[in-house]
CSV table of C-alpha atoms in Angstrom, one decimal:
chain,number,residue,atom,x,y,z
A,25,UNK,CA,96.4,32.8,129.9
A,26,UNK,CA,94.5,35.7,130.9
A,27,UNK,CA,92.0,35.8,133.7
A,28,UNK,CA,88.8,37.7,133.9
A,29,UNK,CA,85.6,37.8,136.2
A,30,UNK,CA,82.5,39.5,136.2
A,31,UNK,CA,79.3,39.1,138.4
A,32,UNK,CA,75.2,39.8,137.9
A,33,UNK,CA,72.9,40.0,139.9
A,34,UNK,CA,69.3,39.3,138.8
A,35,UNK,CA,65.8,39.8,140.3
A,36,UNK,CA,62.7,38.2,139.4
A,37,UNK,CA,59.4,40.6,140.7
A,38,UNK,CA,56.0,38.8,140.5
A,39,UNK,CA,53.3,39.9,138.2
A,40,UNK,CA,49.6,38.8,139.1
A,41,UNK,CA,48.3,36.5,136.0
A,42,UNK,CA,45.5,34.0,135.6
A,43,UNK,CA,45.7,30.8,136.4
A,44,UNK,CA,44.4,27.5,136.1
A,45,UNK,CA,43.2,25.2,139.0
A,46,UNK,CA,45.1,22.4,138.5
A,47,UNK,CA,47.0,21.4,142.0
A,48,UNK,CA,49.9,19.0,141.7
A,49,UNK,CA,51.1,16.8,145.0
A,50,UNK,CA,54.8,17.6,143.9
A,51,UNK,CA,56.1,21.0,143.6
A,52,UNK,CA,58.2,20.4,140.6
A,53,UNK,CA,61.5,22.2,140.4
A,54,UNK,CA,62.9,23.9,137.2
A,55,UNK,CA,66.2,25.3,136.6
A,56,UNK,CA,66.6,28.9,135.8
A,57,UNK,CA,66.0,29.7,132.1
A,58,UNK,CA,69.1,31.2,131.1
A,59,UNK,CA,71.1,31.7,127.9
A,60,UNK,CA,74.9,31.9,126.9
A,61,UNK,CA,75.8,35.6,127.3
A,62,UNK,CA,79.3,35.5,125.6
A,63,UNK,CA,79.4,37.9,122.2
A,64,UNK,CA,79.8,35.2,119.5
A,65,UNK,CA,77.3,32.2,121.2
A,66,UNK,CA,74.7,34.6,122.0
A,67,UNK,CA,74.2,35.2,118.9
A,68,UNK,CA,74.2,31.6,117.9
A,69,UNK,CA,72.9,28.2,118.7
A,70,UNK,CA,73.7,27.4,122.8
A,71,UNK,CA,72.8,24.9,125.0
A,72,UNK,CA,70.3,25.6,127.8
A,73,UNK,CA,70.2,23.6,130.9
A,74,UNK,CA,67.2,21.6,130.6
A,75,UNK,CA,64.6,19.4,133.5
A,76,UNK,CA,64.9,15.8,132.7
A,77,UNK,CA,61.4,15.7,133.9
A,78,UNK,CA,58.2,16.2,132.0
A,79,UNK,CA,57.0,19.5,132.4
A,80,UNK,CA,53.6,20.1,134.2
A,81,UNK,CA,52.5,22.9,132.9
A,82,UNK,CA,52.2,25.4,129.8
A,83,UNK,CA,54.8,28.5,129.9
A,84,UNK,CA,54.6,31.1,127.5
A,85,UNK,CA,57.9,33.2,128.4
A,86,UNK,CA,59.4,36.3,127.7
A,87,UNK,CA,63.1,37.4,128.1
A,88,UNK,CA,65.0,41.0,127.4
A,89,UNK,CA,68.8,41.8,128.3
A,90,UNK,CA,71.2,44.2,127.6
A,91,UNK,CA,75.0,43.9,127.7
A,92,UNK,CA,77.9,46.1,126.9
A,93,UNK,CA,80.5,44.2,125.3
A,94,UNK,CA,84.3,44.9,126.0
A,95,UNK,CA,87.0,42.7,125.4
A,96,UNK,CA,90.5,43.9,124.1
A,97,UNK,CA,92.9,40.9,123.0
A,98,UNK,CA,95.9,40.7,120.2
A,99,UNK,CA,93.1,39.2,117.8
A,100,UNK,CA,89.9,41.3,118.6
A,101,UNK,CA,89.2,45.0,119.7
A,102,UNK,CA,85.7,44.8,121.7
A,103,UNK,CA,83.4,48.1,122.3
A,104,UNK,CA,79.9,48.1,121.6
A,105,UNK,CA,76.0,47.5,123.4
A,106,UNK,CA,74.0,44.4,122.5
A,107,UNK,CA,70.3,43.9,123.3
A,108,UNK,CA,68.1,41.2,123.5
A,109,UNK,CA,64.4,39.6,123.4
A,110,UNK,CA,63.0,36.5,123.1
A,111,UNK,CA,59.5,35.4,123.0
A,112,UNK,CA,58.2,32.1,123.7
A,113,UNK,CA,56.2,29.1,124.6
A,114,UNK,CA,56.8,25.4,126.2
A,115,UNK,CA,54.1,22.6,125.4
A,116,UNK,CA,53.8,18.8,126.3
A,117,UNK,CA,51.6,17.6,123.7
A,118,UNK,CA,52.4,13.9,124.4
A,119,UNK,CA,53.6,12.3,128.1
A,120,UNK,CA,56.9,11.6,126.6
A,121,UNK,CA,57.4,14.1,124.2
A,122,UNK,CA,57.3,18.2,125.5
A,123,UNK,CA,58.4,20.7,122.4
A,124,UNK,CA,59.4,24.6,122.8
A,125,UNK,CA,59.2,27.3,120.0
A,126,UNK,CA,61.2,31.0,120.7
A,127,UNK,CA,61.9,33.8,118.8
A,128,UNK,CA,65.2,35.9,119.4
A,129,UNK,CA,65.7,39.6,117.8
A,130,UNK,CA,69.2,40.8,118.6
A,131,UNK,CA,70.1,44.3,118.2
A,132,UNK,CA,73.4,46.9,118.6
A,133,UNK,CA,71.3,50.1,120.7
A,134,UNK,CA,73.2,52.2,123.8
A,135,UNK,CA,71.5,51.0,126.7
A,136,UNK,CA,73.6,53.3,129.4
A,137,UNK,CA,75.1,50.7,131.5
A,138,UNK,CA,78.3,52.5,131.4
A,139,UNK,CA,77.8,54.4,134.9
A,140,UNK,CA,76.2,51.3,136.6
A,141,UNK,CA,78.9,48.5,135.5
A,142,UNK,CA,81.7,51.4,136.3
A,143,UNK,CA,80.1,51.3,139.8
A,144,UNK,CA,79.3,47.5,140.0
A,145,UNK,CA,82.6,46.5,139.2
A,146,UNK,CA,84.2,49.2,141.6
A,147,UNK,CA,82.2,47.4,144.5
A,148,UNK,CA,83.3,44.2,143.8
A,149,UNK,CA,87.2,45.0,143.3
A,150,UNK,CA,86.6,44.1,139.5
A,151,UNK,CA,89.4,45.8,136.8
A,152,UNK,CA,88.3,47.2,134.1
A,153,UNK,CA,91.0,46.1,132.1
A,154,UNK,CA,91.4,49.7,130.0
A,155,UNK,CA,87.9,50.3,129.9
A,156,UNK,CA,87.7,53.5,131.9
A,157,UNK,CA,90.3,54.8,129.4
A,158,UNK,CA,88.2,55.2,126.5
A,159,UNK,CA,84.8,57.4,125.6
A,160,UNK,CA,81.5,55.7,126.2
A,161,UNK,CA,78.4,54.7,123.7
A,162,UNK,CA,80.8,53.4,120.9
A,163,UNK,CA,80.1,50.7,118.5
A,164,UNK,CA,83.0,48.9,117.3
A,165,UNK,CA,84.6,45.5,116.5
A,166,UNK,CA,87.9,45.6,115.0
A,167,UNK,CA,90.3,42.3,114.0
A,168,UNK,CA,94.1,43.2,112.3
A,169,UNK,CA,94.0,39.0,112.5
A,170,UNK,CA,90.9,38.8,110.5
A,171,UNK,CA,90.9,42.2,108.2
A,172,UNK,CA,87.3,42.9,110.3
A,173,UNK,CA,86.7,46.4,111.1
A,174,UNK,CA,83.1,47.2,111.9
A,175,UNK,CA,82.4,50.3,113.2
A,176,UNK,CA,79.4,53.2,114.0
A,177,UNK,CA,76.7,50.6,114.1
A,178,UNK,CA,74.4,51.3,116.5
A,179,UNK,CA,71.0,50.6,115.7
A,180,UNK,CA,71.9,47.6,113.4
A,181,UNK,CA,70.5,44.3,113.6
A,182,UNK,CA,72.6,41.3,114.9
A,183,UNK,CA,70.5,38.5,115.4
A,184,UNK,CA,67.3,37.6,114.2
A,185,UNK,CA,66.6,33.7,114.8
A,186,UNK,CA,64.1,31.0,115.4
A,187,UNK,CA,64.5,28.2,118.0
A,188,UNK,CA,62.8,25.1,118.0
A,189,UNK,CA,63.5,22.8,121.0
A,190,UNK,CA,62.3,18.6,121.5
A,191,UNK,CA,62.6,16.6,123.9
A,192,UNK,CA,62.0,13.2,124.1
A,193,UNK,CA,61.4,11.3,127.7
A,194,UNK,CA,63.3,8.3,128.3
A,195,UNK,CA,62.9,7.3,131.8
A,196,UNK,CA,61.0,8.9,134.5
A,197,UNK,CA,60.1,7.3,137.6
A,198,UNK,CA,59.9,9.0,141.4
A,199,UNK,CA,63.5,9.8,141.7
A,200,UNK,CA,65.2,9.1,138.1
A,201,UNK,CA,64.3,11.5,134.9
A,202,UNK,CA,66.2,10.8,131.6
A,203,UNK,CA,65.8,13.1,128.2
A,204,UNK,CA,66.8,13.3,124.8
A,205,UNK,CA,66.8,16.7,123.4
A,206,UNK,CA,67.0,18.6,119.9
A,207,UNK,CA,67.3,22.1,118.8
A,208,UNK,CA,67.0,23.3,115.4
A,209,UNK,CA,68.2,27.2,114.6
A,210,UNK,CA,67.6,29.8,112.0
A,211,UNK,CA,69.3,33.3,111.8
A,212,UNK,CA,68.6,35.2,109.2
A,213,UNK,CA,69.9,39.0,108.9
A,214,UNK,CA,69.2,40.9,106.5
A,215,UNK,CA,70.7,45.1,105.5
A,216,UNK,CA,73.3,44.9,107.9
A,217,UNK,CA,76.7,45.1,108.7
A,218,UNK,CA,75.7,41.4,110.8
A,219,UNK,CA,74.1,40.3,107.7
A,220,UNK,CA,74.0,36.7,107.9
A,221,UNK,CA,71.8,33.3,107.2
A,222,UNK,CA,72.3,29.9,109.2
A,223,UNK,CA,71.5,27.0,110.1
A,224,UNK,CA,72.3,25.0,113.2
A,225,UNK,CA,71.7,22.0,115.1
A,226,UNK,CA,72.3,20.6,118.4
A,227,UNK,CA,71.5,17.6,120.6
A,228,UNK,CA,71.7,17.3,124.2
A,229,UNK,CA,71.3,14.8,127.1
A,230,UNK,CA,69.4,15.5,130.3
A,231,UNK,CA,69.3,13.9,133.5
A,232,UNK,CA,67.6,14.6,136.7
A,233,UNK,CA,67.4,13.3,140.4
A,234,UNK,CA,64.9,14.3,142.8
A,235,UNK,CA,64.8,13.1,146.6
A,236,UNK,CA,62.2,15.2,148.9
A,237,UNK,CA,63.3,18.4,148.5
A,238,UNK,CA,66.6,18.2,146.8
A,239,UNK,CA,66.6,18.2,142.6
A,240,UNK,CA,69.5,17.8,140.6
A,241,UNK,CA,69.8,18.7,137.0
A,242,UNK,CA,72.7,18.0,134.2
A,243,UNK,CA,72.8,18.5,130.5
A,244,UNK,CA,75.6,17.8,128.0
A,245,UNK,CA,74.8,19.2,124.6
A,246,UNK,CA,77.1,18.9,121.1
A,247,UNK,CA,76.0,21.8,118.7
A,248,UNK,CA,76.3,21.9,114.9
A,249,UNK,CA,77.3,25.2,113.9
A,250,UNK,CA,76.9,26.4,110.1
A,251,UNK,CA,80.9,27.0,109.6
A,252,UNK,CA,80.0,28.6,105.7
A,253,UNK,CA,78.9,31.6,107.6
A,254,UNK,CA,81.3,34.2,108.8
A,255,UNK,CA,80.5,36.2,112.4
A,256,UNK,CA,82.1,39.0,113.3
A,257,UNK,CA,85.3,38.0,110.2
A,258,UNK,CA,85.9,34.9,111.2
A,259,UNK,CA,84.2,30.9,110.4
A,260,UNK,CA,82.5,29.3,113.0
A,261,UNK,CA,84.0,25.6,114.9
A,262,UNK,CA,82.2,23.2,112.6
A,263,UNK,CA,81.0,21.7,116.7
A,264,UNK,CA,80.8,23.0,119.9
A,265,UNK,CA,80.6,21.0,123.3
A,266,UNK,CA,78.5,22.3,126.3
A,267,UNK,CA,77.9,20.9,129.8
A,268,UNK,CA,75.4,22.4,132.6
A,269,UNK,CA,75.1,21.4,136.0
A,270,UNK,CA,72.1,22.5,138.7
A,271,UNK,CA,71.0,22.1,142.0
A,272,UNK,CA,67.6,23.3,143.3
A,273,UNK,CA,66.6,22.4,147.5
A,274,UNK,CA,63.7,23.1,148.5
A,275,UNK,CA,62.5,24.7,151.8
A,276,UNK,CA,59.2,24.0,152.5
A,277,UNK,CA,56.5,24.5,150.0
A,278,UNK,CA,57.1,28.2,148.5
A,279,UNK,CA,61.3,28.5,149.4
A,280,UNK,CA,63.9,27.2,147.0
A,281,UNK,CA,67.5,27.8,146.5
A,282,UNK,CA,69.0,27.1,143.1
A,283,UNK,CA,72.8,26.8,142.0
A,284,UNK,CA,73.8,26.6,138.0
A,285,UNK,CA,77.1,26.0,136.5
A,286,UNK,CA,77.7,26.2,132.8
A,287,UNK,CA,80.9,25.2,130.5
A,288,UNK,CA,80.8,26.6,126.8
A,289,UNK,CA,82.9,25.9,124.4
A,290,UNK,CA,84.9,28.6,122.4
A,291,UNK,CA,82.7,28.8,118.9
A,292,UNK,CA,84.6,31.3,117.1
A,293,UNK,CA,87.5,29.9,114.8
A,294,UNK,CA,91.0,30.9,115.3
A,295,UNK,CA,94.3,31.0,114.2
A,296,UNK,CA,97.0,28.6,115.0
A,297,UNK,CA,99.1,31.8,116.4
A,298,UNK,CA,96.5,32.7,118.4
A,299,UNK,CA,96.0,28.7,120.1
A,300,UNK,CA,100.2,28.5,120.7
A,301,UNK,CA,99.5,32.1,122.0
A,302,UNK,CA,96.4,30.9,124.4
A,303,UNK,CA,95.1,34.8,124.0
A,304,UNK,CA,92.2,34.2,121.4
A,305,UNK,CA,89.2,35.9,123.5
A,306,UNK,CA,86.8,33.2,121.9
A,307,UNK,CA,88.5,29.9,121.5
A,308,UNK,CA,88.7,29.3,125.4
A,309,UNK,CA,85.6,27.8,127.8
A,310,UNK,CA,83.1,30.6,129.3
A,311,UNK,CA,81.7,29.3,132.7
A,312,UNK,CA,79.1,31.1,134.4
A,313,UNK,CA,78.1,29.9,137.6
A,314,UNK,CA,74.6,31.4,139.2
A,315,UNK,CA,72.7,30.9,142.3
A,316,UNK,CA,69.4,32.1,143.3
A,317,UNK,CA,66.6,32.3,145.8
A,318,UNK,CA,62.8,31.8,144.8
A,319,UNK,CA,59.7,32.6,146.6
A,320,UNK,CA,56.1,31.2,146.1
A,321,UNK,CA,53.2,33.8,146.6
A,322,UNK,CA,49.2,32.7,146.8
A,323,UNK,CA,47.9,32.7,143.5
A,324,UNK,CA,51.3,31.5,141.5
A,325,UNK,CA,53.1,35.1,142.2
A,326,UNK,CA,56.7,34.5,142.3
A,327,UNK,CA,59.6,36.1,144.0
A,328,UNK,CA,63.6,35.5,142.6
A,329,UNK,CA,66.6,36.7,143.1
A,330,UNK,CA,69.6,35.1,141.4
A,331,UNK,CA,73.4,36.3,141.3
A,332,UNK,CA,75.7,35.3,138.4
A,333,UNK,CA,79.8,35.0,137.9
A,334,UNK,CA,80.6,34.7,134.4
A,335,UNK,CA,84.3,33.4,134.4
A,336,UNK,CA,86.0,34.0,131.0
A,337,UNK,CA,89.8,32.9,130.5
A,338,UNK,CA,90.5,35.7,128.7
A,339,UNK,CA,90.5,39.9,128.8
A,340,UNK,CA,87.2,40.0,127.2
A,341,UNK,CA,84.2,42.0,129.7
A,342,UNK,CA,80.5,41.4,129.3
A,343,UNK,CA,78.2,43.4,131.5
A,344,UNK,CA,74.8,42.7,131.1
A,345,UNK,CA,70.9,43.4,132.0
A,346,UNK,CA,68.0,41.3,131.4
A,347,UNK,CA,64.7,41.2,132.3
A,348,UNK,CA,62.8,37.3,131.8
A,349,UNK,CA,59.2,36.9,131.6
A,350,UNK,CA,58.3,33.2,131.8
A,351,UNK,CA,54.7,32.6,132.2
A,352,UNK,CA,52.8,28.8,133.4
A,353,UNK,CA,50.0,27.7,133.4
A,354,UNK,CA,49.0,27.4,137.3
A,355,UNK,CA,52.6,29.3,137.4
A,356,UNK,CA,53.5,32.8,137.4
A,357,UNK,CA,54.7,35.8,135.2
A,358,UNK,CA,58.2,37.1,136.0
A,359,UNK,CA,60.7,39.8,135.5
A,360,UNK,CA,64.5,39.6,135.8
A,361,UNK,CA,66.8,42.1,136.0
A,362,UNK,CA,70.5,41.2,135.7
A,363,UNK,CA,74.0,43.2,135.7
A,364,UNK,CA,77.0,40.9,134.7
């Protein structure tokens, strides 16, 4: 079994915006809105960690990252640059039920992280696992296992999907918050070398505690992917399991420290060689794990800074940027800036 690490470190500035005067006794405590990062399930239905609590305000949010993708393995030959945006709102048009609508537009564009990964992962101690042996800005994704050879596609579109997200409120009292949640999922590319159209489906189970200044948060999520569509040569897993664990304290009013874990499931099918082999770079569990700082201004500014270590099991690399946008009602608008 191959091991691999990789760290980000991401920074949320604050961003004056109107607000409304609505003043709540409780601070409430979200977790960090993040999304998988892997190759195959970012560009697929993935589980987000989730508040088992209703939400108290609007958000309309906007998120943009960039990654550069390496991964070298006996099935799969990784080298290429993936952006992203999505663009979004949360509502709670009911006290039990809160829905969110977001748009995601994935795209294959050099975004020159080359030089500052190269250096990130020299500060850290972090290998590059062959990467430093090759030429930079190069797009390709090549598969002897799977006859896939993509190559030269910068520019191209990879992802171009709609999620819808519901969630029903079970239980809430002071301490206790219980939620059912749905997603539903449409891709559809079109005049590319990613040309695809799916479908997808997940549920998910949220809990939440809350004592003073201490919030928990968990999520366990089982996705439906639409296996009749190939990504990158290969079928999808028919299902995909996902758990996500947080931790948020508190200090004072306008202080909080956050800590996320997340376990993914591999999506991509594989061969039977490959799972007696252990080597296939997207049938084993991706587990990021972040933590972060978050500072309340006057007027709903706020101040984050997060760092993130992506653990993969395998040789494949993902160094990423992103910047997030989220903005509430009597909250704030944010930017985020990452490198995995």
């Amino acid at each position: 079994m191959f091991g691999y690490k990789s760290i980000s470190a991401q920074l949320l500035l604050p961003i004056v915006l109107l607000t409304s005067n609505v003043v709540y006794a409780q601070v409430q405590s979200t977790p960090l809105r993040t999304y998988a990062s892997s190759p195959i399930q970012s560009l697929t239905s993935a589980m987000q960690l989730r508040s088992a609590f209703k939400h108290q305000k609007a958000e309309i949010f906007a998120t943009a990252s960039m990654a550069s993708v390496w991964g070298q393995s006996d099935e799969f030959q990784l080298d290429y640059y993936q952006n992203h945006a999505f663009l979004g709102f949360q509502l709670q048009p009911t006290e039990r039920l809160s829905a969110e609508f977001m748009y995601q537009y994935s795209w294959a564009a050099d975004n020159g992280l080359d030089s500052l990964v190269a250096d990130f992962h020299d500060a850290f101690g972090i290998g590059h696992n062959g990467r430093e042996l090759v030429g930079e800005n190069q797009f390709n994704i090549r598969s002897r296992s799977y006859n896939y050879n993509n190559t030269d596609f910068k520019g191209e579109t990879m992802a171009n999907a709609l999620h819808a997200y519901f969630q029903y409120q079970l239980i809430e009292n002071a301490h206790h918050g219980l939620a059912l949640g749905a997603t539903l999922y449409f891709n559809d590319v079109n005049s590319s070398p990613f040309e695809r159209s799916s479908f997808e489906q997940a549920i998910q189970l949220n809990y939440s505690y809350r004592n003073k200044n201490h919030t928990l948060f968990s999520s366990l999520g089982y996705t439906f992917h639409d296996e009749s569509e190939a990504i990158f040569g290969s079928l999808l897993n028919d299902s995909t399991l996902a758990f996500s664990a947080g931790y948020a304290y508190r200090i004072f009013d306008n202080h909080e420290l956050l800590v996320q874990y997340h376990i993914y499931e591999g999506a991509l099918m594989t061969t039977v060689l490959s799972l007696i082999r252990h080597k296939s770079l997207f049938w084993v569990i991706a587990t990021p794990i972040t933590t972060g700082w978050l500072l309340k201004y006057p007027q709903q500014k706020t101040l984050a800074i997060w760092i993130t270590l992506r653990i993969f099991t395998s040789p494949a690399a993902l160094d990423s940027t992103s910047t997030e946008t989220p903005i509430r009602r009597g909250s704030t608008l944010r930017t985020t800036n990452s490198i995995t």
